mmCIF file of C-alpha atoms and ligand atoms in Angstrom:
data_model
loop_
_atom_site.group_PDB
_atom_site.id
_atom_site.type_symbol
_atom_site.label_atom_id
_atom_site.label_comp_id
_atom_site.label_asym_id
_atom_site.label_seq_id
_atom_site.Cartn_x
_atom_site.Cartn_y
_atom_site.Cartn_z
ATOM 1 C CA MET A 6 126.833 159.891 63.638
ATOM 2 C CA THR A 7 129.852 160.523 66.540
ATOM 3 C CA GLU A 8 130.102 157.955 69.093
ATOM 4 C CA PRO A 9 127.684 158.194 71.639
ATOM 5 C CA THR A 10 129.100 159.381 75.415
ATOM 6 C CA ILE A 11 127.536 157.791 78.573
ATOM 7 C CA SER A 12 127.605 159.722 81.401
ATOM 8 C CA ILE A 13 126.398 157.586 85.369
ATOM 9 C CA LEU A 14 125.097 160.264 87.534
ATOM 10 C CA PRO A 15 124.770 158.862 91.313
ATOM 11 C CA ASP A 16 121.483 159.277 91.495
ATOM 12 C CA LYS A 17 118.133 160.060 89.635
ATOM 13 C CA THR A 18 118.250 163.884 91.651
ATOM 14 C CA ALA A 19 122.040 163.757 90.659
ATOM 15 C CA LEU A 20 120.961 162.837 87.310
ATOM 16 C CA VAL A 21 118.292 164.983 87.029
ATOM 17 C CA GLN A 22 121.021 168.056 87.754
ATOM 18 C CA TYR A 23 123.422 167.263 85.749
ATOM 19 C CA ALA A 24 121.161 166.964 82.941
ATOM 20 C CA LEU A 25 119.851 170.478 83.643
ATOM 21 C CA GLY A 26 123.274 172.195 83.166
ATOM 22 C CA ARG A 27 123.717 170.095 79.940
ATOM 23 C CA SER A 28 121.206 171.490 78.805
ATOM 24 C CA VAL A 29 121.532 174.898 79.760
ATOM 25 C CA ASP A 30 124.813 174.731 77.770
ATOM 26 C CA ILE A 31 122.889 173.466 74.736
ATOM 27 C CA ILE A 32 120.553 175.587 75.015
ATOM 28 C CA GLN A 33 122.811 178.914 75.174
ATOM 29 C CA GLN A 34 125.464 177.883 72.779
ATOM 30 C CA ALA A 35 122.263 177.176 69.472
ATOM 31 C CA ILE A 36 121.081 180.745 70.830
ATOM 32 C CA ALA A 37 124.549 182.635 70.885
ATOM 33 C CA ASP A 38 125.196 179.944 67.203
ATOM 34 C CA HIS A 39 122.240 181.121 65.426
ATOM 35 C CA GLY A 40 119.933 183.411 67.400
ATOM 36 C CA TYR A 41 117.019 180.612 68.540
ATOM 37 C CA CYS A 42 116.712 177.301 70.026
ATOM 38 C CA THR A 43 114.497 174.409 69.098
ATOM 39 C CA LEU A 44 113.949 171.882 71.450
ATOM 40 C CA ALA A 45 111.991 168.448 71.135
ATOM 41 C CA LEU A 46 110.663 167.361 74.513
ATOM 42 C CA ALA A 47 110.331 163.865 75.592
ATOM 43 C CA GLY A 48 107.243 162.768 77.807
ATOM 44 C CA GLY A 49 106.997 160.325 80.168
ATOM 45 C CA SER A 50 107.971 160.723 84.139
ATOM 46 C CA THR A 51 112.227 161.242 84.327
ATOM 47 C CA PRO A 52 112.305 164.547 82.255
ATOM 48 C CA LYS A 53 109.362 166.326 84.559
ATOM 49 C CA PRO A 54 111.723 167.245 87.145
ATOM 50 C CA LEU A 55 114.190 168.616 84.768
ATOM 51 C CA TYR A 56 111.376 170.696 83.122
ATOM 52 C CA GLU A 57 110.787 172.400 87.024
ATOM 53 C CA GLY A 58 114.596 172.552 87.024
ATOM 54 C CA LEU A 59 113.722 174.891 83.946
ATOM 55 C CA ALA A 60 111.636 176.889 84.784
ATOM 56 C CA GLN A 61 113.925 178.628 87.820
ATOM 57 C CA GLN A 62 116.133 179.237 84.930
ATOM 58 C CA ASP A 63 116.748 182.499 83.198
ATOM 59 C CA LEU A 64 116.980 182.199 79.886
ATOM 60 C CA PRO A 65 116.535 183.914 76.364
ATOM 61 C CA TRP A 66 112.494 182.862 76.641
ATOM 62 C CA ASP A 67 111.732 184.610 73.409
ATOM 63 C CA LYS A 68 114.331 182.752 71.384
ATOM 64 C CA LEU A 69 113.009 178.963 72.165
ATOM 65 C CA TYR A 70 110.606 177.094 70.332
ATOM 66 C CA ILE A 71 109.325 174.125 71.682
ATOM 67 C CA PHE A 72 107.482 170.732 70.139
ATOM 68 C CA TRP A 73 106.687 167.127 71.544
ATOM 69 C CA GLY A 74 108.734 164.040 70.264
ATOM 70 C CA ASP A 75 105.588 162.415 71.546
ATOM 71 C CA GLU A 76 102.532 163.215 72.978
ATOM 72 C CA ARG A 77 99.427 160.507 73.005
ATOM 73 C CA TYR A 78 96.692 160.407 71.390
ATOM 74 C CA VAL A 79 94.401 162.896 74.313
ATOM 75 C CA PRO A 80 93.502 166.083 74.971
ATOM 76 C CA VAL A 81 96.150 168.325 76.748
ATOM 77 C CA ASP A 82 94.077 168.901 80.032
ATOM 78 C CA HIS A 83 94.386 164.889 80.153
ATOM 79 C CA PRO A 84 96.090 163.267 83.014
ATOM 80 C CA ASP A 85 98.405 161.559 80.655
ATOM 81 C CA SER A 86 99.141 164.386 77.744
ATOM 82 C CA ASN A 87 103.190 165.359 77.869
ATOM 83 C CA ALA A 88 102.118 168.596 76.651
ATOM 84 C CA GLY A 89 100.123 169.271 79.550
ATOM 85 C CA MET A 90 103.176 167.512 81.810
ATOM 86 C CA ALA A 91 105.630 170.389 80.237
ATOM 87 C CA LYS A 92 102.991 172.931 80.619
ATOM 88 C CA GLN A 93 102.520 172.686 83.990
ATOM 89 C CA ALA A 94 106.397 171.890 85.416
ATOM 90 C CA TRP A 95 107.507 174.469 83.132
ATOM 91 C CA LEU A 96 105.810 175.945 80.459
ATOM 92 C CA ASP A 97 103.382 177.835 82.058
ATOM 93 C CA GLN A 98 105.803 179.182 84.053
ATOM 94 C CA VAL A 99 107.915 181.285 81.833
ATOM 95 C CA PRO A 100 107.014 183.633 78.776
ATOM 96 C CA ILE A 101 108.347 182.190 75.816
ATOM 97 C CA PRO A 102 106.155 183.303 73.219
ATOM 98 C CA ALA A 103 102.530 181.002 72.859
ATOM 99 C CA ASP A 104 103.685 180.670 69.091
ATOM 100 C CA HIS A 105 106.381 179.494 69.642
ATOM 101 C CA ILE A 106 104.703 176.100 71.596
ATOM 102 C CA HIS A 107 103.753 173.730 69.137
ATOM 103 C CA ILE A 108 101.135 171.641 70.960
ATOM 104 C CA THR A 109 100.419 168.091 69.131
ATOM 105 C CA PRO A 110 97.198 168.495 67.210
ATOM 106 C CA THR A 111 95.059 165.013 68.834
ATOM 107 C CA ALA A 112 91.698 166.022 68.339
ATOM 108 C CA GLU A 113 91.280 164.967 64.809
ATOM 109 C CA GLY A 114 89.426 161.788 65.388
ATOM 110 C CA ASP A 115 92.081 160.385 63.317
ATOM 111 C CA PRO A 116 95.330 160.014 64.364
ATOM 112 C CA ALA A 117 97.463 160.169 61.242
ATOM 113 C CA GLN A 118 95.303 163.240 60.032
ATOM 114 C CA SER A 119 97.307 164.518 63.375
ATOM 115 C CA ALA A 120 99.837 163.313 62.520
ATOM 116 C CA GLN A 121 99.981 164.769 58.735
ATOM 117 C CA GLY A 122 98.429 167.736 60.960
ATOM 118 C CA TYR A 123 101.756 167.897 62.913
ATOM 119 C CA GLU A 124 104.044 167.551 59.963
ATOM 120 C CA ASP A 125 102.495 170.828 58.451
ATOM 121 C CA MET A 126 103.094 172.205 61.486
ATOM 122 C CA LEU A 127 106.672 171.364 61.769
ATOM 123 C CA LYS A 128 106.901 172.983 58.920
ATOM 124 C CA ALA A 129 105.583 175.346 58.633
ATOM 125 C CA ALA A 130 107.648 176.390 62.144
ATOM 126 C CA PHE A 131 111.317 175.779 60.037
ATOM 127 C CA ALA A 132 110.111 177.608 57.006
ATOM 128 C CA PRO A 133 111.439 180.844 58.583
ATOM 129 C CA LEU A 134 114.107 179.248 60.805
ATOM 130 C CA GLN A 135 116.411 177.025 58.287
ATOM 131 C CA PRO A 136 117.021 174.939 55.107
ATOM 132 C CA LEU A 137 116.179 171.753 55.316
ATOM 133 C CA SER A 138 119.076 169.303 54.568
ATOM 134 C CA GLY A 139 119.455 167.960 51.590
ATOM 135 C CA ALA A 140 117.062 164.842 53.064
ATOM 136 C CA GLY A 141 114.457 167.346 53.186
ATOM 137 C CA PHE A 142 114.586 167.609 57.546
ATOM 138 C CA PRO A 143 114.695 169.959 59.472
ATOM 139 C CA ARG A 144 117.964 169.693 62.614
ATOM 140 C CA PHE A 145 116.113 170.427 65.865
ATOM 141 C CA ASP A 146 119.005 171.827 68.137
ATOM 142 C CA LEU A 147 118.509 169.444 71.134
ATOM 143 C CA ILE A 148 115.575 166.420 71.175
ATOM 144 C CA TRP A 149 115.598 165.207 74.665
ATOM 145 C CA LEU A 150 114.327 161.400 74.439
ATOM 146 C CA GLY A 151 113.197 159.155 77.516
ATOM 147 C CA MET A 152 113.114 154.848 77.225
ATOM 148 C CA GLY A 153 110.637 152.451 78.199
ATOM 149 C CA ASP A 154 111.506 149.416 79.927
ATOM 150 C CA ASP A 155 110.976 147.763 76.761
ATOM 151 C CA GLY A 156 113.711 149.823 74.562
ATOM 152 C CA HIS A 157 111.173 151.820 73.267
ATOM 153 C CA THR A 158 111.836 155.594 72.533
ATOM 154 C CA ALA A 159 109.332 158.565 71.746
ATOM 155 C CA SER A 160 106.256 156.454 69.892
ATOM 156 C CA LEU A 161 108.716 154.173 68.489
ATOM 157 C CA PHE A 162 107.212 150.975 70.190
ATOM 158 C CA PRO A 163 108.834 147.300 68.970
ATOM 159 C CA HIS A 164 107.786 145.966 66.072
ATOM 160 C CA THR A 165 104.954 148.276 65.105
ATOM 161 C CA ALA A 166 104.890 150.387 61.108
ATOM 162 C CA ALA A 167 105.957 153.686 62.907
ATOM 163 C CA LEU A 168 109.881 152.071 62.634
ATOM 164 C CA GLU A 169 109.584 151.370 58.868
ATOM 165 C CA GLU A 170 108.747 154.809 58.690
ATOM 166 C CA ALA A 171 111.519 156.417 56.586
ATOM 167 C CA GLU A 172 110.305 159.825 54.881
ATOM 168 C CA ARG A 173 107.731 161.495 57.069
ATOM 169 C CA TRP A 174 108.370 163.222 59.941
ATOM 170 C CA ILE A 175 105.626 162.279 61.990
ATOM 171 C CA THR A 176 103.945 159.401 62.410
ATOM 172 C CA VAL A 177 100.949 157.273 63.670
ATOM 173 C CA GLY A 178 102.547 155.093 67.201
ATOM 174 C CA ASP A 179 101.102 151.721 68.197
ATOM 175 C CA LYS A 180 101.348 151.325 72.166
ATOM 176 C CA ASP A 181 99.727 147.776 72.780
ATOM 177 C CA GLY A 182 96.924 149.421 70.017
ATOM 178 C CA GLU A 183 96.298 152.677 71.962
ATOM 179 C CA PRO A 184 97.908 155.699 69.345
ATOM 180 C CA ARG A 185 100.300 157.577 69.094
ATOM 181 C CA ILE A 186 101.523 160.555 67.809
ATOM 182 C CA THR A 187 105.727 160.254 66.519
ATOM 183 C CA PHE A 188 108.657 161.898 65.301
ATOM 184 C CA THR A 189 110.557 158.988 63.295
ATOM 185 C CA ALA A 190 113.587 157.812 63.236
ATOM 186 C CA SER A 191 114.355 159.861 60.385
ATOM 187 C CA LEU A 192 113.249 163.038 61.876
ATOM 188 C CA ILE A 193 114.996 162.329 65.180
ATOM 189 C CA ASN A 194 118.720 161.337 63.530
ATOM 190 C CA HIS A 195 119.072 164.974 61.793
ATOM 191 C CA SER A 196 119.047 166.844 65.452
ATOM 192 C CA ARG A 197 121.955 168.461 65.912
ATOM 193 C CA ARG A 198 122.046 166.710 69.317
ATOM 194 C CA VAL A 199 119.674 164.262 71.152
ATOM 195 C CA MET A 200 120.168 163.742 74.737
ATOM 196 C CA VAL A 201 118.704 160.220 76.426
ATOM 197 C CA VAL A 202 117.770 160.672 80.213
ATOM 198 C CA ALA A 203 116.797 157.697 82.031
ATOM 199 C CA ALA A 204 117.124 156.390 85.490
ATOM 200 C CA GLY A 205 116.074 153.137 87.334
ATOM 201 C CA ALA A 206 116.670 149.869 87.804
ATOM 202 C CA SER A 207 113.970 148.815 85.778
ATOM 203 C CA LYS A 208 115.361 150.117 83.016
ATOM 204 C CA GLN A 209 118.627 147.721 83.033
ATOM 205 C CA PRO A 210 117.432 144.596 80.607
ATOM 206 C CA ALA A 211 116.733 147.032 78.166
ATOM 207 C CA LEU A 212 119.759 149.020 78.618
ATOM 208 C CA ALA A 213 122.002 145.110 77.879
ATOM 209 C CA GLN A 214 120.180 144.954 74.933
ATOM 210 C CA VAL A 215 120.831 148.410 74.069
ATOM 211 C CA PHE A 216 124.047 148.837 73.885
ATOM 212 C CA SER A 217 124.787 144.424 73.096
ATOM 213 C CA ALA A 218 126.254 143.888 69.355
ATOM 214 C CA THR A 219 123.497 141.215 68.481
ATOM 215 C CA ALA A 220 120.119 142.833 69.419
ATOM 216 C CA ALA A 221 117.728 143.280 66.784
ATOM 217 C CA ASP A 222 116.431 147.646 66.747
ATOM 218 C CA ALA A 223 113.505 146.497 66.441
ATOM 219 C CA ASP A 224 112.818 144.651 69.653
ATOM 220 C CA TYR A 225 114.741 147.641 71.228
ATOM 221 C CA PRO A 226 114.018 150.874 69.068
ATOM 222 C CA ILE A 227 116.479 153.109 70.467
ATOM 223 C CA ARG A 228 118.886 151.833 69.272
ATOM 224 C CA LEU A 229 117.951 153.110 66.106
ATOM 225 C CA VAL A 230 118.628 156.215 67.414
ATOM 226 C CA ARG A 231 121.659 157.298 65.850
ATOM 227 C CA PRO A 232 121.996 160.890 65.145
ATOM 228 C CA THR A 233 124.085 162.453 62.486
ATOM 229 C CA GLY A 234 124.908 165.125 65.371
ATOM 230 C CA THR A 235 125.553 164.378 69.247
ATOM 231 C CA LEU A 236 124.005 161.770 70.413
ATOM 232 C CA GLU A 237 124.716 161.927 75.026
ATOM 233 C CA TRP A 238 123.058 159.202 77.187
ATOM 234 C CA LEU A 239 122.727 160.249 81.036
ATOM 235 C CA LEU A 240 121.801 157.571 83.384
ATOM 236 C CA ASP A 241 121.810 156.941 87.193
ATOM 237 C CA ALA A 242 123.487 154.285 88.682
ATOM 238 C CA GLU A 243 120.583 151.737 89.159
ATOM 239 C CA ALA A 244 119.990 152.004 85.577
ATOM 240 C CA VAL A 245 123.402 150.961 85.117
ATOM 241 C CA GLY A 246 124.192 148.593 87.242
ATOM 242 C CA ASN A 247 127.167 146.493 86.683
ATOM 243 C CA LEU A 248 126.708 146.816 83.364
ATOM 244 C CA ALA A 249 129.702 147.002 81.294
ATOM 245 C CA LEU A 250 128.710 150.422 78.935
ATOM 246 C CA PRO A 251 131.419 151.603 76.087
ATOM 247 C CA ASP A 252 133.632 154.876 77.475
ATOM 248 C CA ALA A 253 131.203 155.262 80.070
ATOM 249 C CA GLN A 254 131.352 157.971 82.716
ATOM 250 C CA ARG A 255 130.925 158.177 86.151
ATOM 251 C CA ILE A 256 130.192 161.892 87.016
ATOM 252 C CA THR A 257 130.885 163.172 90.837
ATOM 253 C CA PRO A 258 128.699 166.191 91.134
HETATM 254 C C1 LIG B 320 106.252 158.731 76.605
HETATM 255 C C2 LIG B 320 107.292 158.837 76.277
HETATM 256 C C3 LIG B 320 107.768 157.469 76.313
HETATM 257 C C4 LIG B 320 108.907 157.845 78.203
HETATM 258 C C5 LIG B 320 109.477 156.429 78.078
HETATM 259 C C6 LIG B 320 110.253 156.205 78.616
HETATM 260 O O1 LIG B 320 104.810 159.294 75.727
HETATM 261 O O2 LIG B 320 105.292 158.159 77.530
HETATM 262 O O3 LIG B 320 107.609 159.807 75.261
HETATM 263 O O4 LIG B 320 109.058 157.726 75.217
HETATM 264 O O5 LIG B 320 109.909 158.421 76.949
HETATM 265 O O6 LIG B 320 108.056 156.151 77.931
HETATM 266 O O7 LIG B 320 108.872 156.790 80.506
HETATM 267 P P1 LIG B 320 108.976 156.936 81.811
HETATM 268 O O8 LIG B 320 110.716 158.753 81.681
HETATM 269 O O9 LIG B 320 108.043 157.637 82.504
HETATM 270 O O10 LIG B 320 110.220 155.633 82.140
#
């Protein structure tokens, strides 16, 4: 892994605009390089304005392939659905071919069966696009991630079995007993690019631990994100506070 880059923006609005510009560049580079772009979306609240900004772009939508890094175990029309949020903010506003949008299955009543189903869906989607890595994983062009106040990412929560899954692409996450369907750290770490977008003062305590030399990965699972490609952290000043983050660049829009 190359060293992570850390960009600090003055506020959330500037953060979202900067993330939008970086994301459009990455999407365009991927398409120029190999004719398509595979994207894994983050859930939660932070990315919604980013998705709304992407809906306003003029991109070759038929060359994008959409996946979700994690999903709550609810139908897509449920208010907690990550897919529902992204469809409303972005995907229903642009002509991405329907068979390029891979919504996580959550209707089986058995999260382990749904996780296997999603892994099968991803394998079928990537088969015509690219050979798998030597370890048997695909390489996403870009995976967006958020970070919870507890240092989780995707649905890789502290001290859960999902953190130990190294062979599978998709596993079952556990948020206080609530099942989630999530990318494994192994799948995330095969990505060409990973972009973490986090904002707000509530992220600061976890950030201090994530970038400390002594914290345990199991306590702050986003520490497991060490992609073979690039890792960029996009943060607002509130999330960073007075933390001294390694080689962080303060960006003035
Ligand atoms: C989810 C997310 C999760 C999220 C973080 C941060 O399904 O909730 O994928 O990992 O990214 O909890 O959430 P916020 O962006 O709302 O702070």
